[in-house]
Tab-separated table of C-alpha atoms in Angstrom:
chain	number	residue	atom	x	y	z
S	1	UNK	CA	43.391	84.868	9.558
S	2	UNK	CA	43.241	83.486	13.027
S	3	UNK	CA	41.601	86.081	15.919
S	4	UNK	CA	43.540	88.141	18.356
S	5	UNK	CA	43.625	86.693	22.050
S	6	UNK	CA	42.489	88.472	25.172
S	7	UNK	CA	43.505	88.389	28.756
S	8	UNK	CA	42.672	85.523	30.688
S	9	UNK	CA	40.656	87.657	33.436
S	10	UNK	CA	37.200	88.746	31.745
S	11	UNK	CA	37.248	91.946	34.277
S	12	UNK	CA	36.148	95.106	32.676
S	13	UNK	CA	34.889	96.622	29.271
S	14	UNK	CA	36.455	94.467	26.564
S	15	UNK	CA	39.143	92.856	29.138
S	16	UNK	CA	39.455	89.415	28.011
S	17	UNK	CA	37.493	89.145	24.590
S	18	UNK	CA	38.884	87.081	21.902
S	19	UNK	CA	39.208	87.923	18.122
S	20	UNK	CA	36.678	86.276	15.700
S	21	UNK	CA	38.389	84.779	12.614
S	22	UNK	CA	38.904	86.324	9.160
S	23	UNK	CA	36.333	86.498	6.334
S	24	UNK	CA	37.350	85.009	2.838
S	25	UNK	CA	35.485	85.917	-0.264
S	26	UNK	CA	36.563	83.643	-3.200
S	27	UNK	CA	34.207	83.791	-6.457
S	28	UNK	CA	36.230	82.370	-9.385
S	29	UNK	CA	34.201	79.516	-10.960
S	30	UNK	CA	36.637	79.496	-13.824
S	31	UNK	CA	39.791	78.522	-11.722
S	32	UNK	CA	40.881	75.940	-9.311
S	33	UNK	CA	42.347	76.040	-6.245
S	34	UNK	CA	45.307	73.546	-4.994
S	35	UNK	CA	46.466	74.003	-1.281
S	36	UNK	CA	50.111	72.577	-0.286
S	37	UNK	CA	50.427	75.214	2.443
S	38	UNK	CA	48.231	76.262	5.457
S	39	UNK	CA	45.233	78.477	4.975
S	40	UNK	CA	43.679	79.241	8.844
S	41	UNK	CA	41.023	81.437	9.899
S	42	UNK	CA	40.191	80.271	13.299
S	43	UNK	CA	38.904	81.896	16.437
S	44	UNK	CA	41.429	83.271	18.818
S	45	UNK	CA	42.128	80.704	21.258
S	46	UNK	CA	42.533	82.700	24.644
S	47	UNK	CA	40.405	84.818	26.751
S	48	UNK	CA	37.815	85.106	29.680
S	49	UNK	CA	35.108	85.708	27.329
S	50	UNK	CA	34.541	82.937	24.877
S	51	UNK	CA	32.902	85.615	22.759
S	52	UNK	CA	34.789	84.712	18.995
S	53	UNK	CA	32.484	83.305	16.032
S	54	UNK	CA	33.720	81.381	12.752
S	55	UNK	CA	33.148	84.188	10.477
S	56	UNK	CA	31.152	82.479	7.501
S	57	UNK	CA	33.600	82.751	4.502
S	58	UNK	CA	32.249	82.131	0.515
S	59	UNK	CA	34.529	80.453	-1.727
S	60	UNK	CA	33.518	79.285	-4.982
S	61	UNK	CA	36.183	77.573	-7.801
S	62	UNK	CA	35.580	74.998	-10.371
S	63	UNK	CA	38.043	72.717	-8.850
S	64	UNK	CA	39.220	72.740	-4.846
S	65	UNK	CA	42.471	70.395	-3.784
S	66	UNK	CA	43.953	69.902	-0.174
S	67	UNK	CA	47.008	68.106	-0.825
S	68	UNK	CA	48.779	65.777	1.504
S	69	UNK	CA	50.950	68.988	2.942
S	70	UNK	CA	47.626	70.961	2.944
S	71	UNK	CA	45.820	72.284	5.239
S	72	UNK	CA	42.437	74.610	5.291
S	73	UNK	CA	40.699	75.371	8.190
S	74	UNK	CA	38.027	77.948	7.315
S	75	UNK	CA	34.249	78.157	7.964
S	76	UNK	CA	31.637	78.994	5.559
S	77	UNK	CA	30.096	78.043	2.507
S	78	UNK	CA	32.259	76.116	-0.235
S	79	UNK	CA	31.117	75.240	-4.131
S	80	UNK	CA	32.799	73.884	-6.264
S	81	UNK	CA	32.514	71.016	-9.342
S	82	UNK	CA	35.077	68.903	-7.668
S	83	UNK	CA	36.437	68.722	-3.746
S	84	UNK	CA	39.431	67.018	-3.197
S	85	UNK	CA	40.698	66.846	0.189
S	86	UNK	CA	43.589	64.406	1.172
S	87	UNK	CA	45.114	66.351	3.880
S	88	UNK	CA	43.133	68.467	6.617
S	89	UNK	CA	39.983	70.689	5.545
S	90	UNK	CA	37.271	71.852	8.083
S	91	UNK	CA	36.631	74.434	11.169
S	92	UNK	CA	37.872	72.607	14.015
S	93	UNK	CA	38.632	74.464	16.791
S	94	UNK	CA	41.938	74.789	18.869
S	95	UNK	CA	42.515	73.907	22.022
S	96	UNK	CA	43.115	76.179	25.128
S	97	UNK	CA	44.531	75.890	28.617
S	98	UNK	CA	41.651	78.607	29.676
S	99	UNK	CA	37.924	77.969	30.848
S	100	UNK	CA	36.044	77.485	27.532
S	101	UNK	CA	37.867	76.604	24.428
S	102	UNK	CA	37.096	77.236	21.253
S	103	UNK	CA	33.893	75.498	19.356
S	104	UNK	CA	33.806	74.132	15.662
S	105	UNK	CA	32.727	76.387	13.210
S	106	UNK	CA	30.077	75.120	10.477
S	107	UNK	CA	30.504	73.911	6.577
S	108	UNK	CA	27.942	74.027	3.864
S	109	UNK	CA	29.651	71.924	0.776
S	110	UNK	CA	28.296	71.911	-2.565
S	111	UNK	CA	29.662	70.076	-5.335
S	112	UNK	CA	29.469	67.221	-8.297
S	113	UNK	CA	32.140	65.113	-7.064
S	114	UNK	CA	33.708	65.063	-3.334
S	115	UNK	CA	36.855	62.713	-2.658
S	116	UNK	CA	37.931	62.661	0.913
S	117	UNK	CA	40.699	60.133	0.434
S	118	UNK	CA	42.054	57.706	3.123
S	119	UNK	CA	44.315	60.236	4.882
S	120	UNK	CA	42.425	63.129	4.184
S	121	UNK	CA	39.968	64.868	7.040
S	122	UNK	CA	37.040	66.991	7.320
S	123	UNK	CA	36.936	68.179	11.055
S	124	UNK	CA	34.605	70.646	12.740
S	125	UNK	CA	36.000	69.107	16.251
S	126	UNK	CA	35.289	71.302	19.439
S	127	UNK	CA	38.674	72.364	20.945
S	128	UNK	CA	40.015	69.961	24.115
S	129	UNK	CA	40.105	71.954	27.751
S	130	UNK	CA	43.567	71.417	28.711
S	131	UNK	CA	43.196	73.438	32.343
S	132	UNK	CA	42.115	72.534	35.748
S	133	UNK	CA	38.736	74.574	35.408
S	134	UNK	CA	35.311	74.265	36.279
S	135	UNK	CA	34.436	74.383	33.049
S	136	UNK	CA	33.686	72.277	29.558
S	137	UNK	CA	35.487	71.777	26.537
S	138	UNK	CA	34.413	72.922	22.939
S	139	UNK	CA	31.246	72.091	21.267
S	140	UNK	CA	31.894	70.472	17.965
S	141	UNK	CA	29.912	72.545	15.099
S	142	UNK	CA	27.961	71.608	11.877
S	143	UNK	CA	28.601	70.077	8.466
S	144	UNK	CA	26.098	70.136	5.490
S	145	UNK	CA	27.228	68.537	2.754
S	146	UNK	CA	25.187	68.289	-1.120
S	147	UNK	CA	26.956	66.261	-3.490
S	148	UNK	CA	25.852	64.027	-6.871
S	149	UNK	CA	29.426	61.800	-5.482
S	150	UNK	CA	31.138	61.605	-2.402
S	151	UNK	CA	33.549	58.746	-1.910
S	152	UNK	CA	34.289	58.287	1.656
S	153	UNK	CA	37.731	56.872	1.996
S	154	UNK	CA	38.940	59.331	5.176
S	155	UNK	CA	37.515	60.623	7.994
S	156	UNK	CA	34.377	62.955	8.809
S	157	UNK	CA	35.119	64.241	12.008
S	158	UNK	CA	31.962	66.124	14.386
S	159	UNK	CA	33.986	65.402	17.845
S	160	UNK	CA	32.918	66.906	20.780
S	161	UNK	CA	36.525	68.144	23.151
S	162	UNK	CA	37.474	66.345	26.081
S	163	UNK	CA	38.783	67.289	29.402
S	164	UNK	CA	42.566	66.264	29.274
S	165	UNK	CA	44.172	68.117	31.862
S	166	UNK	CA	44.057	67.010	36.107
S	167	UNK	CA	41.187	68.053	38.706
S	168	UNK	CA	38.118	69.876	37.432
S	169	UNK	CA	36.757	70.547	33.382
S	170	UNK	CA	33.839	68.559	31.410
S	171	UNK	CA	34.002	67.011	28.079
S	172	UNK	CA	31.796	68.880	25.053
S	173	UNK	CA	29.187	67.733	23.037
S	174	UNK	CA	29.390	66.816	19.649
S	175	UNK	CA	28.302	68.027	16.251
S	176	UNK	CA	25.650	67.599	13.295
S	177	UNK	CA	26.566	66.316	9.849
S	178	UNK	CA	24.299	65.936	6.854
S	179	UNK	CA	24.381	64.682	4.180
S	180	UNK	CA	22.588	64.596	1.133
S	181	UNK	CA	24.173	62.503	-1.992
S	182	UNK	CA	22.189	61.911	-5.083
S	183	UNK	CA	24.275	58.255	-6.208
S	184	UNK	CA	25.361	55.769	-4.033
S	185	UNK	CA	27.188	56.834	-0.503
S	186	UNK	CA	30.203	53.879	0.579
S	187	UNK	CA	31.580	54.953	3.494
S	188	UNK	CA	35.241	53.259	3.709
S	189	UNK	CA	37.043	55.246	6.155
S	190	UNK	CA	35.231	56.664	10.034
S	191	UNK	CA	32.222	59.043	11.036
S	192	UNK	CA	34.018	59.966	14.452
S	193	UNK	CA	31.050	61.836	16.691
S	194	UNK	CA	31.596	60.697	19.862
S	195	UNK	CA	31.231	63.258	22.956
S	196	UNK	CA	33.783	64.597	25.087
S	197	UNK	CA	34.897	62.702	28.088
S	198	UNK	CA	34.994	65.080	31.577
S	199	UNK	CA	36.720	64.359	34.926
S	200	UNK	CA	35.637	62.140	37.773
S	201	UNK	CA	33.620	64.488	39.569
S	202	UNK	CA	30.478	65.885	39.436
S	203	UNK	CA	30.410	69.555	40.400
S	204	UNK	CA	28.696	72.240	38.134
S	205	UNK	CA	29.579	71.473	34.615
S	206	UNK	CA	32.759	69.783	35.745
S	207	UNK	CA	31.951	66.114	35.394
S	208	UNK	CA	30.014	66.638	31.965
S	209	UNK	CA	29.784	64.421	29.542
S	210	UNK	CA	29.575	65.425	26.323
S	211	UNK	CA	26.015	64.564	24.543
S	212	UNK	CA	26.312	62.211	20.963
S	213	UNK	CA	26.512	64.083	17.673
S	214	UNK	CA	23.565	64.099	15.206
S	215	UNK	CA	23.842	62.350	11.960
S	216	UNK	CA	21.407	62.188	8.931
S	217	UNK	CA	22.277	60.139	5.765
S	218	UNK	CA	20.486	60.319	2.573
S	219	UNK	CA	21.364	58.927	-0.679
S	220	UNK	CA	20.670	55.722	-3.281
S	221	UNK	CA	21.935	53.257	-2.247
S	222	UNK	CA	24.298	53.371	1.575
S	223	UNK	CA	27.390	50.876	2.177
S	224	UNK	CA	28.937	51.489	5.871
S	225	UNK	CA	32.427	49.538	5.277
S	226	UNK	CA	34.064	51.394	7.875
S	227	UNK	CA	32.973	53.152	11.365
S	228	UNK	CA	29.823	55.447	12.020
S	229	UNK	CA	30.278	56.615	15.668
S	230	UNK	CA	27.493	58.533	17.062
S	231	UNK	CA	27.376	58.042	21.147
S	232	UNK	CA	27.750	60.464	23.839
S	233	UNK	CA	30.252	59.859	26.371
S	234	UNK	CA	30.465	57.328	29.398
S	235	UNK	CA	33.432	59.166	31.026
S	236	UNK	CA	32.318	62.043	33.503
S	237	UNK	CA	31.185	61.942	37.406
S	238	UNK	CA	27.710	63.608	35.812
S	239	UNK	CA	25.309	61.205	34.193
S	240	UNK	CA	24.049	63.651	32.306
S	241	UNK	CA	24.830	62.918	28.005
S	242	UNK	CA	22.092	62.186	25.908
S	243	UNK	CA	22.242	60.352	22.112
S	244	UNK	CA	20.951	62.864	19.414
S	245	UNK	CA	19.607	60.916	16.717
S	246	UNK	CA	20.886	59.145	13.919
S	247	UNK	CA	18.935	58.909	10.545
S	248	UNK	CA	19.107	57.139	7.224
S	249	UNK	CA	17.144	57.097	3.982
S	250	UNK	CA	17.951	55.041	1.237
S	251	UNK	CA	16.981	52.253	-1.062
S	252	UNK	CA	19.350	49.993	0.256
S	253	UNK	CA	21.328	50.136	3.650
S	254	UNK	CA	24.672	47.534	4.095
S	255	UNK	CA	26.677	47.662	7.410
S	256	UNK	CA	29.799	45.507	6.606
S	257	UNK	CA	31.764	47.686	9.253
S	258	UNK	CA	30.346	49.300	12.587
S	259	UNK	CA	27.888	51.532	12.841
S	260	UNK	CA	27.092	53.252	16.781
S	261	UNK	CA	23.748	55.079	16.914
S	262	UNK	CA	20.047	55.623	18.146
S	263	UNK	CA	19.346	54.767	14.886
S	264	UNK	CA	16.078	55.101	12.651
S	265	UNK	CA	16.726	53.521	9.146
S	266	UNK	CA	14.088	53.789	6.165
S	267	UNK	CA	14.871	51.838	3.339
S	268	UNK	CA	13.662	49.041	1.075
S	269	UNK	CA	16.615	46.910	2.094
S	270	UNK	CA	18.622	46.674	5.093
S	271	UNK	CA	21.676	44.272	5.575
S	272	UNK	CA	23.416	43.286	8.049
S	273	UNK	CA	27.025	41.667	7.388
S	274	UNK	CA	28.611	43.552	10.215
S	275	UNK	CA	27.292	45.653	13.693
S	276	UNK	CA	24.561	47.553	13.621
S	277	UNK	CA	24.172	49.155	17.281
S	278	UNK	CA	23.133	51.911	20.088
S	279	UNK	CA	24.841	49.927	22.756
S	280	UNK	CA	26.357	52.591	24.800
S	281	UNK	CA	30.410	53.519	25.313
S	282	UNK	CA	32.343	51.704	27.714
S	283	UNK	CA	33.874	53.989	30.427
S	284	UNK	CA	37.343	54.500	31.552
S	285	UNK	CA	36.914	57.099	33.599
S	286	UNK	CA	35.243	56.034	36.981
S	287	UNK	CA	31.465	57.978	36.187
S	288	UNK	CA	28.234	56.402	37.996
S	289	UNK	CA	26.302	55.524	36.821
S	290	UNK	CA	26.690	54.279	33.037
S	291	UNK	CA	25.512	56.108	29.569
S	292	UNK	CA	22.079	53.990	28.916
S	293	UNK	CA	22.640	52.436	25.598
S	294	UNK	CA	19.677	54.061	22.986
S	295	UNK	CA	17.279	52.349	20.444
S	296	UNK	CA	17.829	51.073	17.126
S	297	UNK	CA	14.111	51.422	14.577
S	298	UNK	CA	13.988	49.628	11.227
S	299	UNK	CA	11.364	50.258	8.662
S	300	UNK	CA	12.275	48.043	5.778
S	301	UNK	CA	10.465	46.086	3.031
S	302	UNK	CA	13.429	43.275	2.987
S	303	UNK	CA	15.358	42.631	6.746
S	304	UNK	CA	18.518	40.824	6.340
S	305	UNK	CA	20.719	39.034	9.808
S	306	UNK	CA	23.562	37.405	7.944
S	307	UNK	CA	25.698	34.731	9.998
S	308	UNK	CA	28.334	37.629	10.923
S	309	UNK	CA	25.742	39.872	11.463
S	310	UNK	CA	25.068	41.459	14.771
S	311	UNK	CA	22.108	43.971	15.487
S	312	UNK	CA	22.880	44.701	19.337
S	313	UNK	CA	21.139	47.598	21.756
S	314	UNK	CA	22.696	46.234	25.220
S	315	UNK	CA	23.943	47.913	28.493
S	316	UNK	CA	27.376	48.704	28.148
S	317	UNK	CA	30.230	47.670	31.102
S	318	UNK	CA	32.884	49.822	32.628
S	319	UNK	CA	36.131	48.711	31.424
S	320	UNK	CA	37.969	48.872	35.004
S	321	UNK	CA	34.852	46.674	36.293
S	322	UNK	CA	34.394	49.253	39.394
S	323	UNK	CA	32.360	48.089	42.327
S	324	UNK	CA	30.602	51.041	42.555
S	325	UNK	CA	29.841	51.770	39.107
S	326	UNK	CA	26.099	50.839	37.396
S	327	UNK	CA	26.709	48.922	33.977
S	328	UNK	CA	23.681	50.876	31.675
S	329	UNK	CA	20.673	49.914	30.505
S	330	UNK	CA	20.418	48.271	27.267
S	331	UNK	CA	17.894	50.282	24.809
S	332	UNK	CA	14.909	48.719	22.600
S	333	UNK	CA	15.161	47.424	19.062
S	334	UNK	CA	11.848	48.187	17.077
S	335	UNK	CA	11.779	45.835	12.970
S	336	UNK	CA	8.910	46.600	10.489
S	337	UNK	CA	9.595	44.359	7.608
S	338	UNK	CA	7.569	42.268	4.800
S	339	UNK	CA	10.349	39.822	4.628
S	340	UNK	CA	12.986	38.671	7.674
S	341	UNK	CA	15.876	36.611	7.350
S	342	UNK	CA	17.849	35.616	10.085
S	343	UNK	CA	20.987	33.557	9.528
């Protein structure tokens, strides 16, 4: 179900466009649906207009499984009383070796139960720009998820693309994902939103970095065991990504892992075993000056710094240590609490 692909010169009525991806209507609440194979309805890949959508498909079945072998890459709305995913499910886009690849189409999950488990991914990535192009990479799309049970064991991937190719192109910025879980949320596995990295150069888009995703976490009671990574890129001769924001209500709020973000957290308890932090990316790529590192706002009744704890907002360094290259400025951390313990 993947679009058709046009011709790379954009010249003349229709020269160039590229085929939006297939619609899929599913309504069988009685029946399940197991995927070993591959079930695709991308946007064509090629073309001087970058004029394709993600057609919004409906499926509905009682129970939906990606297997190991599976994968489903179709955007649109899903419900179902179970989700099982432990290969590849999502709308991420493809990448191209033309000016403007593809973007990440958008999800809207409803269930009771959703198991992404430890292999298993949920992508709406934008598509990398493989060509020597003034020009930026795919925007990462949108993920909605409503669920009574999610268990978080994979990875939730909102990517923006990156430039990967020699001379000119700009990284992409990345997506959205909410969610909304009525019991507890542990995330185990990785929240990968970084944004796209772009070349050396500033010139036009060609140098872009790609702006941080937006995140928004709701549910009883939220454990972070694994990675939540939020930032925009530090790679790109333009200085020019900004953090979206990165939100979380809850009762009680653990970070045993790392968490990246310009966080605001509301909840009656917030612990801190691990990293909590909007300290900026290092670069690799020689950019001037630095991403600025973002702010971090707690409103809590109970504020808990454990020994391994670490609540950071500082200026991040460039990894080759370049001369010329500005380290960024570290960001403001804001605490309302009734209680503080620092250990």
């Amino acid at each position: 179900g993947t679009g058709g692909r046009g011709y790379a010169d954009s010249t003349g009525a229709l020269a160039g466009y590229r085929g939006s991806s297939a619609y899929i209507s599913i309504n069988e609440p009685n029946l399940n649906l197991v995927v070993n194979g591959n079930v695709t309805a991308r946007t064509g890949i090629s073309g001087g207009y970058n004029n394709a959508i993600w057609t919004k498909s409906n499926i509905t079945f009682n129970n939906i499984t990606i297997n190991n072998t599976g994968i489903m890459y179709v955007a649109g709305n899903y419900n179902a009383t179970n989700i099982n995913i432990l290969g590849q499910f999502g709308a991420e886009a493809l990448s191209s070796s033309l000016a403007l690849p593809p973007l990440g189409g958008n999800l809207d999950l409803i269930a009771t139960t959703i198991n992404l488990s430890n292999r298993g991914k949920i992508s709406v990535r934008g598509g990398d720009l493989t060509a020597n192009t003034v020009s930026i990479a795919g925007i990462a799309g949108k993920i909605n998820i409503t669920s009574t049970n999610f268990y978080l064991d994979g990875t939730i991937n909102i990517e923006g693309g990156n430039w990967t190719s020699s001379g000119n192109g700009g990284g992409a910025a990345a997506g959205q994902l909410y969610m909304n879980i009525t019991n507890n949320l542990t995330i185990n596995g990785n929240i990968s939103g970084q944004g796209g990295d772009g070349t050396n150069g500033c010139s036009g888009v060609s140098g872009s970095r790609g702006n941080g995703s937006t995140l928004d976490l709701r549910a009883s009671n939220i454990i972070v065991n694994g990675i939540i990574n939020t930032r925009p890129s530090s790679n790109g001769g333009c200085n020019n990504a900004v953090w979206k924001y990165a939100n979380i209500v809850t009762d009680k709020f653990s970070v045993v892992g790392v968490a990246y973000g310009n966080w605001t957290i509301n909840a009656n308890t917030v612990e801190i075993i691990g990293n909590l932090s909007s300290r900026a990316a290092s670069g690799i790529i020689a950019g001037y000056p630095m991403t600025n590192s973002s702010n971090i706002v707690i409103n809590t009744t109970l504020f808990n710094l454990t020994s391994s704890g670490v609540l950071e907002s500082q200026g991040a360094t460039h990894t080759l240590n370049l001369l010329n290259v500005r380290p960024s400025k570290a960001g403001d951390i804001f605490i309302t609490a009734t209680t503080r313990v620092y250990n």
